[in-house]
mmCIF file of N, CA and C in Angstrom:
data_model
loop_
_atom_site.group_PDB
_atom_site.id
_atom_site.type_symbol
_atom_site.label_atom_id
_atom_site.label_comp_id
_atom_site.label_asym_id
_atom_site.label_seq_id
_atom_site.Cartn_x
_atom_site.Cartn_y
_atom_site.Cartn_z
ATOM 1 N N UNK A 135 -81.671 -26.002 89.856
ATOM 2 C CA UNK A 135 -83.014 -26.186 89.350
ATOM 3 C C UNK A 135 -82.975 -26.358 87.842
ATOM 4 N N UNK A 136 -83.854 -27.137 87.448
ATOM 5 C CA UNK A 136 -83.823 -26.480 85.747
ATOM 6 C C UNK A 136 -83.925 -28.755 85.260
ATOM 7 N N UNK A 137 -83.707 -28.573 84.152
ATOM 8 C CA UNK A 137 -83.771 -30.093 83.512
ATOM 9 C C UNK A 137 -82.334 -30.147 83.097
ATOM 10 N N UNK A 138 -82.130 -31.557 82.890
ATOM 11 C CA UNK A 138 -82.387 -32.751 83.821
ATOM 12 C C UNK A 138 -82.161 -33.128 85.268
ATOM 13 N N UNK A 139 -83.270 -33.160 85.366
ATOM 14 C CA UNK A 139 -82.904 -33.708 86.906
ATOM 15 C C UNK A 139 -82.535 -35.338 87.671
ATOM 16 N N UNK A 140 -82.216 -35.844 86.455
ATOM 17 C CA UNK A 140 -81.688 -37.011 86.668
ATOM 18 C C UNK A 140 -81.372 -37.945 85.583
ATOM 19 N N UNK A 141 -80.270 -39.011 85.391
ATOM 20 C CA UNK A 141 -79.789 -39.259 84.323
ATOM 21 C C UNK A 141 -80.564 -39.893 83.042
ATOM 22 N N UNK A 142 -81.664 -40.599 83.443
ATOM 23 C CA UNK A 142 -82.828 -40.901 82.363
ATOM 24 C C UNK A 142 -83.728 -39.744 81.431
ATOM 25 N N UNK A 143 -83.427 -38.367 82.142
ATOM 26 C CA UNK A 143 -84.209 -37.364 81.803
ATOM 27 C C UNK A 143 -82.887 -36.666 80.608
ATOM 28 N N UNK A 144 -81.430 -36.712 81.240
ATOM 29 C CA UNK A 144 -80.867 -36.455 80.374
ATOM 30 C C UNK A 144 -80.304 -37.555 78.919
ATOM 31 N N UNK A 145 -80.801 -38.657 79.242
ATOM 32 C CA UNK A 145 -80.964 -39.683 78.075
ATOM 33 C C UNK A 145 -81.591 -39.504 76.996
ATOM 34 N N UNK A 146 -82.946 -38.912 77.526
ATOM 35 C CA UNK A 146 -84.085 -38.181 76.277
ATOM 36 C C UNK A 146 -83.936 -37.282 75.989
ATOM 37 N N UNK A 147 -82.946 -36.339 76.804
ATOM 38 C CA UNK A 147 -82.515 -35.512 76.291
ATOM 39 C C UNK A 147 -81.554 -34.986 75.094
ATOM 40 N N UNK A 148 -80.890 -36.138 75.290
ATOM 41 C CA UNK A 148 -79.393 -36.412 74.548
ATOM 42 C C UNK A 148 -79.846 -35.578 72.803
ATOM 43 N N UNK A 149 -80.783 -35.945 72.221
ATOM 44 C CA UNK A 149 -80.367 -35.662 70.887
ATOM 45 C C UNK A 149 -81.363 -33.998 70.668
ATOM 46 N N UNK A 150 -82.017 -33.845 71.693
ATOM 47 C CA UNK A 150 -82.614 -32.244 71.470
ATOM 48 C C UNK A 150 -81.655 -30.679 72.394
ATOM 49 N N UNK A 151 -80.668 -31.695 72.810
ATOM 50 C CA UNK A 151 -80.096 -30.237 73.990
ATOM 51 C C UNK A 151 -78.586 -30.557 74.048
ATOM 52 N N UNK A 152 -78.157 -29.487 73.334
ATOM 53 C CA UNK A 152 -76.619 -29.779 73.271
ATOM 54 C C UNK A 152 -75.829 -28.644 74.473
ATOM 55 N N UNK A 153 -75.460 -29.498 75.408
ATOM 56 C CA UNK A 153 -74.926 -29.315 76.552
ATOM 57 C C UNK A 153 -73.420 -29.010 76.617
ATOM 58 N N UNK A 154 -73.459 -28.058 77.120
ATOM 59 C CA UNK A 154 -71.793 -27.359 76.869
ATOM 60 C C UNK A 154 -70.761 -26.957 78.162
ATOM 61 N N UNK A 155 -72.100 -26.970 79.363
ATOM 62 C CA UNK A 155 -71.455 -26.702 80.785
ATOM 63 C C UNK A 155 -72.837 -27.256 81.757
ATOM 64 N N UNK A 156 -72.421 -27.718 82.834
ATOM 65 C CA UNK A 156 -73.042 -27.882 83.967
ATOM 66 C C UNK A 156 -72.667 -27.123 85.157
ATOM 67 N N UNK A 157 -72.979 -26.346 86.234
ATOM 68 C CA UNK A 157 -72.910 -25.813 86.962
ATOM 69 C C UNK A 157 -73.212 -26.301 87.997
ATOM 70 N N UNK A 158 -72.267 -26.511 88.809
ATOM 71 C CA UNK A 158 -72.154 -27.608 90.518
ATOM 72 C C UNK A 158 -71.958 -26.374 91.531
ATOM 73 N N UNK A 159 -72.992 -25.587 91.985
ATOM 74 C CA UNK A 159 -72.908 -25.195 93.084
ATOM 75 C C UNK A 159 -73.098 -25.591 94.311
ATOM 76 N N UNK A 160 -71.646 -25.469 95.029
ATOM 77 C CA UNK A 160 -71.786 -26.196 96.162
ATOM 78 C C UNK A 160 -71.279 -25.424 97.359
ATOM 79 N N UNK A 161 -71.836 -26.079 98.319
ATOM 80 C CA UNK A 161 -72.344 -25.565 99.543
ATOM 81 C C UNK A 161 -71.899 -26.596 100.759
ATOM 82 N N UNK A 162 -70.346 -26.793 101.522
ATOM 83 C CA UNK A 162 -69.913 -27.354 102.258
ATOM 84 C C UNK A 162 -70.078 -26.991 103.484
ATOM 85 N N UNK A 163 -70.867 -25.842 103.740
ATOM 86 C CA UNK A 163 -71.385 -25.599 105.191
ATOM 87 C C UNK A 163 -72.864 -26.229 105.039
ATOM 88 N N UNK A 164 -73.602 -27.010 105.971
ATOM 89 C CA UNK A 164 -74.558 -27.781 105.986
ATOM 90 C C UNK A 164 -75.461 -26.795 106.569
ATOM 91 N N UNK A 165 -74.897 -26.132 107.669
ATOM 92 C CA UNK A 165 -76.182 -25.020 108.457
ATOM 93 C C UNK A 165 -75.889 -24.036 107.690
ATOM 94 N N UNK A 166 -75.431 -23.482 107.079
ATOM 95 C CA UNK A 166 -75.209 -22.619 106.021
ATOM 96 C C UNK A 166 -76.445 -22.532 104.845
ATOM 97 N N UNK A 167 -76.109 -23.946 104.559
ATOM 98 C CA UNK A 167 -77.088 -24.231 103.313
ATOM 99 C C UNK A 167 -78.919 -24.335 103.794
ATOM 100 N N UNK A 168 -78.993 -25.053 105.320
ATOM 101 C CA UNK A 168 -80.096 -25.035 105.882
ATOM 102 C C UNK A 168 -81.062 -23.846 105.941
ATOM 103 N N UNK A 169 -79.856 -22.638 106.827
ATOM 104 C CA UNK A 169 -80.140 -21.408 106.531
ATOM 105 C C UNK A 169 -80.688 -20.788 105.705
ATOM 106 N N UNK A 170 -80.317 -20.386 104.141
ATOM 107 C CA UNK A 170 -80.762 -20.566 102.739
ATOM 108 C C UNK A 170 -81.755 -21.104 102.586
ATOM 109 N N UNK A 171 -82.157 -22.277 102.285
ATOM 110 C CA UNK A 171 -83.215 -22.553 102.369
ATOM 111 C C UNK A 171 -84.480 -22.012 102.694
ATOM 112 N N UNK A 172 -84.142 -22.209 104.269
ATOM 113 C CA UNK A 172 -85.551 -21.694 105.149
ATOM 114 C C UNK A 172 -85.432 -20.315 104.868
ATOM 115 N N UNK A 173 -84.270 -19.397 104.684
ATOM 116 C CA UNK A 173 -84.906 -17.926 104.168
ATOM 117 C C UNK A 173 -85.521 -18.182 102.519
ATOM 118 N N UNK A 174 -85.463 -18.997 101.788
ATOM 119 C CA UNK A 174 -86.314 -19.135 100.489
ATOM 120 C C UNK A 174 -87.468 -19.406 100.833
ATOM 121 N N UNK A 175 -87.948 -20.385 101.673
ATOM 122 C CA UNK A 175 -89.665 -20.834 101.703
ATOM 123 C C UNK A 175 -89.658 -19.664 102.553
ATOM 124 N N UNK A 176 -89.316 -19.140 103.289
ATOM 125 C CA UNK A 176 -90.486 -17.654 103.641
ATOM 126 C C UNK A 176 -90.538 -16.785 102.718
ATOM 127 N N UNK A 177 -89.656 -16.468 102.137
ATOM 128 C CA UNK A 177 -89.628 -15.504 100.739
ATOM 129 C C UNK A 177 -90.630 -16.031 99.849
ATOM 130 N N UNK A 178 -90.373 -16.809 99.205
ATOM 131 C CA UNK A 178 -91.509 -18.087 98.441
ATOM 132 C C UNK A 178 -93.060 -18.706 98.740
ATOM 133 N N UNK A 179 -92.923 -17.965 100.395
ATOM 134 C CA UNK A 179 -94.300 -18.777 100.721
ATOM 135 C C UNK A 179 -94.432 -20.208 100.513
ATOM 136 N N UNK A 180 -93.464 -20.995 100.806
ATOM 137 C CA UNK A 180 -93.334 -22.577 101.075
ATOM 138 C C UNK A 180 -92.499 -22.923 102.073
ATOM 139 N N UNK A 181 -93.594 -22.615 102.786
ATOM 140 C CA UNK A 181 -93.699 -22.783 104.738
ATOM 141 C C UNK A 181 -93.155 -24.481 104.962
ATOM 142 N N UNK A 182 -93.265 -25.282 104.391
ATOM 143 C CA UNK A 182 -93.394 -26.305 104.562
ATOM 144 C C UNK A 182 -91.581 -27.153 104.114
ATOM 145 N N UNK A 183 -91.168 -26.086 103.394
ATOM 146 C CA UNK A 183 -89.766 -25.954 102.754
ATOM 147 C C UNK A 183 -89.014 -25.304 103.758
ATOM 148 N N UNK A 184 -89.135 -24.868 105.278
ATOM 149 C CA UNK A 184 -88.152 -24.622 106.061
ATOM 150 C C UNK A 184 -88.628 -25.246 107.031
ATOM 151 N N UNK A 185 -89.347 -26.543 106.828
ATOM 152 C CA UNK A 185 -88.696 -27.576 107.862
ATOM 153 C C UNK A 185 -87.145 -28.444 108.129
ATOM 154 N N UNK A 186 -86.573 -28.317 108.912
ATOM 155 C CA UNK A 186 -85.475 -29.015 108.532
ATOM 156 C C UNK A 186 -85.871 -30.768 108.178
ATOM 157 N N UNK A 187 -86.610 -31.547 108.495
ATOM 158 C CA UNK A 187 -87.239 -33.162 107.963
ATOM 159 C C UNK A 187 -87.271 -32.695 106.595
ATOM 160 N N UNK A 188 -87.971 -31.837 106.206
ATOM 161 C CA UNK A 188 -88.410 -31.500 104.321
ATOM 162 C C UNK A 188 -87.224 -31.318 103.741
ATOM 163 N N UNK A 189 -86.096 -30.339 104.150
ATOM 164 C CA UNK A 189 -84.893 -29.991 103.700
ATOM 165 C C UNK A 189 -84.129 -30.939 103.335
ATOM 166 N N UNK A 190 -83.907 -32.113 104.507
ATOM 167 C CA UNK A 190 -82.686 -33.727 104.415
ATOM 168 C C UNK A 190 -83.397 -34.462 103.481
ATOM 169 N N UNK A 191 -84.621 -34.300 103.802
ATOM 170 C CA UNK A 191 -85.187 -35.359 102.481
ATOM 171 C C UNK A 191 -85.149 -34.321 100.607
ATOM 172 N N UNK A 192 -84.889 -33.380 101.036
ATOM 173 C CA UNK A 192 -84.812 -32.656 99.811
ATOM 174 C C UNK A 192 -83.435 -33.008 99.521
ATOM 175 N N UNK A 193 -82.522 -32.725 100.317
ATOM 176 C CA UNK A 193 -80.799 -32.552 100.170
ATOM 177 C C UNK A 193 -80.599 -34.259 99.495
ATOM 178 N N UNK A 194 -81.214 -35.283 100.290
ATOM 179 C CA UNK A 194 -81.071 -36.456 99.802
ATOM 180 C C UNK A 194 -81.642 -37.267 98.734
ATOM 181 N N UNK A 195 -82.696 -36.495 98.331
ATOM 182 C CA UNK A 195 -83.350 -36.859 96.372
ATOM 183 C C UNK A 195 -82.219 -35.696 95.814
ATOM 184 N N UNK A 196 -81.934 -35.156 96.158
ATOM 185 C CA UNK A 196 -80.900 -34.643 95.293
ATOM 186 C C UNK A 196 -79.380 -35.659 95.102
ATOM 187 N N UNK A 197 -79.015 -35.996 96.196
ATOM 188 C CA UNK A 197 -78.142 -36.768 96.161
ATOM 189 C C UNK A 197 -78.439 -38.187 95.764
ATOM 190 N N UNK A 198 -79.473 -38.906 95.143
ATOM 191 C CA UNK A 198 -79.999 -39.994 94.794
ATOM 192 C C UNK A 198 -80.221 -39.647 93.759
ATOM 193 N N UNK A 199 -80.963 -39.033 93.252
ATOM 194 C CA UNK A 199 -81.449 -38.914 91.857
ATOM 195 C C UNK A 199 -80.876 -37.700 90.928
ATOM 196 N N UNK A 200 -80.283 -36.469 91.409
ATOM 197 C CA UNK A 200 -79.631 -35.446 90.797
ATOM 198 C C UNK A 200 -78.402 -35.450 90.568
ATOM 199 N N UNK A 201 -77.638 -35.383 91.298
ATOM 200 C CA UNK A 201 -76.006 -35.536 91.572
ATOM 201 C C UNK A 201 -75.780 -36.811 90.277
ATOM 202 N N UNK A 202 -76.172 -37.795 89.868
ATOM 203 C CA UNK A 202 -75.600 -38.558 89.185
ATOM 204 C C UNK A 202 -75.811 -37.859 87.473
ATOM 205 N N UNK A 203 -76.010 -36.799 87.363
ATOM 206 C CA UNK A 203 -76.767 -36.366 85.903
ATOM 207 C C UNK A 203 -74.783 -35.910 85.571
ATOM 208 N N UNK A 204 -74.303 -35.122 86.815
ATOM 209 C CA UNK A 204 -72.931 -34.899 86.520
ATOM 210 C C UNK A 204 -72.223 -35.920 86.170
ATOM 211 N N UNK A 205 -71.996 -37.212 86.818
ATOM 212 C CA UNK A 205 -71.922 -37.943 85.644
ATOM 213 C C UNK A 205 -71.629 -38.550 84.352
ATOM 214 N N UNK A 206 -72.935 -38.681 84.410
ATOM 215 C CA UNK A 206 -73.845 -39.028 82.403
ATOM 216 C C UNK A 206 -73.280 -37.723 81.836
ATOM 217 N N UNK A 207 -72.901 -36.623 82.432
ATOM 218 C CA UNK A 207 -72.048 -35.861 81.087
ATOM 219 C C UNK A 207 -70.627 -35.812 81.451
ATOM 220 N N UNK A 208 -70.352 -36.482 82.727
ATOM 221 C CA UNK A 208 -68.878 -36.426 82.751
ATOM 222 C C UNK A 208 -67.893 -35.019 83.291
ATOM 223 N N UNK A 209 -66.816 -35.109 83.690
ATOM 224 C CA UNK A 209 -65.595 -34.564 84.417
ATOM 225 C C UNK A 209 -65.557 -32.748 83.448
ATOM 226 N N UNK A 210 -65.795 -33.256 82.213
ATOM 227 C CA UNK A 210 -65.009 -32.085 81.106
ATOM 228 C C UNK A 210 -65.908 -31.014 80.850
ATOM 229 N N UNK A 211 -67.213 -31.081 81.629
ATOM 230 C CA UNK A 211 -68.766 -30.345 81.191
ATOM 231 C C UNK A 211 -69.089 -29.776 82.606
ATOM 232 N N UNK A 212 -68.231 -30.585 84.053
ATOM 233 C CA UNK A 212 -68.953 -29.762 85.188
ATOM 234 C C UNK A 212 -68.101 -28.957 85.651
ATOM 235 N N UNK A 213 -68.665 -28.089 86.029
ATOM 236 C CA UNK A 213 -67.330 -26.718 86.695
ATOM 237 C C UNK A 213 -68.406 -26.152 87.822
ATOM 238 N N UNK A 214 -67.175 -26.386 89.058
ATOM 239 C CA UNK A 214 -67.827 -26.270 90.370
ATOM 240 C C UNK A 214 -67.811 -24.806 90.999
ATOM 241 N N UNK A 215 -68.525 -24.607 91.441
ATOM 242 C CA UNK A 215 -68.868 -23.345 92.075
ATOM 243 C C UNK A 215 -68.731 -22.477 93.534
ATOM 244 N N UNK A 216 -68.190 -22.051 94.036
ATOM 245 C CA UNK A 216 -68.201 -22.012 95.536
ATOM 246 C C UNK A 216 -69.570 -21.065 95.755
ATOM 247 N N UNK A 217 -71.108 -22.117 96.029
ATOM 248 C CA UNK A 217 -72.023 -21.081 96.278
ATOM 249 C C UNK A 217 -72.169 -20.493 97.121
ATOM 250 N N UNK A 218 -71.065 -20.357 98.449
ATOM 251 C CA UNK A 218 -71.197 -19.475 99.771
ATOM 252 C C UNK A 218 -70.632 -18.041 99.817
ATOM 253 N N UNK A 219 -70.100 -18.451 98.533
ATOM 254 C CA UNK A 219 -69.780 -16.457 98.342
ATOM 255 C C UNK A 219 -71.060 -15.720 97.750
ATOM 256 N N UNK A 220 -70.624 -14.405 98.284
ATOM 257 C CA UNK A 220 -71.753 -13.432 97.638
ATOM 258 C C UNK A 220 -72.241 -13.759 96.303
ATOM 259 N N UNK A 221 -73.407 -13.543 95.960
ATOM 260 C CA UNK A 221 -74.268 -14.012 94.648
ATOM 261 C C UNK A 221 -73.177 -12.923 93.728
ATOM 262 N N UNK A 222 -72.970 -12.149 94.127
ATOM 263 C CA UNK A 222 -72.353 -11.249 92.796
ATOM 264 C C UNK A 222 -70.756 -12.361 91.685
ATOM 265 N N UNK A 223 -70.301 -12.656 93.442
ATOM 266 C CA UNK A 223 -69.088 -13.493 93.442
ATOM 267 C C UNK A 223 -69.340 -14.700 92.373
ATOM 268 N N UNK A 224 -70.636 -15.405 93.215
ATOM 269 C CA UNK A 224 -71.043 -16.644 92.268
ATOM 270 C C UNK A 224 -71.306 -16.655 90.528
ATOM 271 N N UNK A 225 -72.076 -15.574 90.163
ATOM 272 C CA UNK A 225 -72.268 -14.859 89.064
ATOM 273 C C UNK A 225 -70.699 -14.580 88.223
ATOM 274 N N UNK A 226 -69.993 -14.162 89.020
ATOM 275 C CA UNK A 226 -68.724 -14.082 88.313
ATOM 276 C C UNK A 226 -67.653 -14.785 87.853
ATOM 277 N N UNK A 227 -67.884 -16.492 89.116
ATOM 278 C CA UNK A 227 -67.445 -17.569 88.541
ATOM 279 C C UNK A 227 -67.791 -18.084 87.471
ATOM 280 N N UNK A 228 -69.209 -17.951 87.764
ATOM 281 C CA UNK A 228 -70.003 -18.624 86.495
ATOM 282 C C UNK A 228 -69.889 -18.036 85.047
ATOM 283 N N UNK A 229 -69.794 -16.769 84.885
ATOM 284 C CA UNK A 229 -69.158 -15.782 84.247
ATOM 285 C C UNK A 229 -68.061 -16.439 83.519
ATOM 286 N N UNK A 230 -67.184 -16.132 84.198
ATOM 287 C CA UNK A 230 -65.563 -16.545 83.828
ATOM 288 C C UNK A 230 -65.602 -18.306 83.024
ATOM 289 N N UNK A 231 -66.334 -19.189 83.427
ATOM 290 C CA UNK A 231 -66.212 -20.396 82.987
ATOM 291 C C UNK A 231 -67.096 -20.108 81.932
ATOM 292 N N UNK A 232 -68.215 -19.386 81.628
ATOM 293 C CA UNK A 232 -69.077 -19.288 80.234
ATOM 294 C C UNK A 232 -67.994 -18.228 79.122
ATOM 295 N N UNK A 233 -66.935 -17.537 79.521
ATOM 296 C CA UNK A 233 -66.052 -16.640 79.067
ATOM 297 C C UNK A 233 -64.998 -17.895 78.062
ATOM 298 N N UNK A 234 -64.856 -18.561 78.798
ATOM 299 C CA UNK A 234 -63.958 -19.974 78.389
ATOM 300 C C UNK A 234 -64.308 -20.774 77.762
ATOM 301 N N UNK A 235 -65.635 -21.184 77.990
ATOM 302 C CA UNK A 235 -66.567 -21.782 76.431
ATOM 303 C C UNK A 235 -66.226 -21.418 75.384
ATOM 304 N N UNK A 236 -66.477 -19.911 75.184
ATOM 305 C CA UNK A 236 -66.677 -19.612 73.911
ATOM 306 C C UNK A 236 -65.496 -18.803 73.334
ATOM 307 N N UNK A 237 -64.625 -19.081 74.201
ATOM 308 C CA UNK A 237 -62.869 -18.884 73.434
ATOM 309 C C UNK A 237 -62.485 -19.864 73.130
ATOM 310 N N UNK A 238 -63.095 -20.831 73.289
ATOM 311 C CA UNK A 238 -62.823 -22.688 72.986
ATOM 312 C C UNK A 238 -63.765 -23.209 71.589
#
């Protein structure tokens, strides 16, 4: 979540947001990720967000219009994530690669 959500957004972005890491959490179980989801729109109260039709068309503007922002900043800025481990786990990857930034 968060800006840019697609490579024209990070174009205008270019000279107000100096970008130092991107975060690719990913999710290679498909019913896994479905799962997730539909427990967010009941949590969230966006009933309409654990349809699985709403979800593929969500998963696929992501893959049309999001996925290419990695990209427009390139190989050396994204560091991938395994988001099927425990949130603590995920937190700690993410951790460790913001640890490496700033020894750099």
């Amino acid at each position: 979540d968060g800006i840019p959500r697609n490579p024209a957004q990070a174009e205008m972005l270019s000279e107000s947001l100096d970008v130092k890491a991107l975060f690719n959490l990913t999710c290679g179980d498909f019913d896994k990720l479905v799962n997730r989801l539909q427990r967010r729109a009941l949590r969230e109260n966006r009933l309409d967000d654990a349809n699985l039709s709403v979800i593929r068309q969500r998963l696929q503007t992501y893959e049309n219009e999001t996925r290419p922002v990695m990209d427009y900043y390139g190989p050396d800025l994204v560091h991938t994530v395994d988001s099927t481990q425990t949130p603590v786990n995920v937190l700690r990857d993410i951790l460790r690669h913001i640890a490496k930034l700033e020894l750099a």
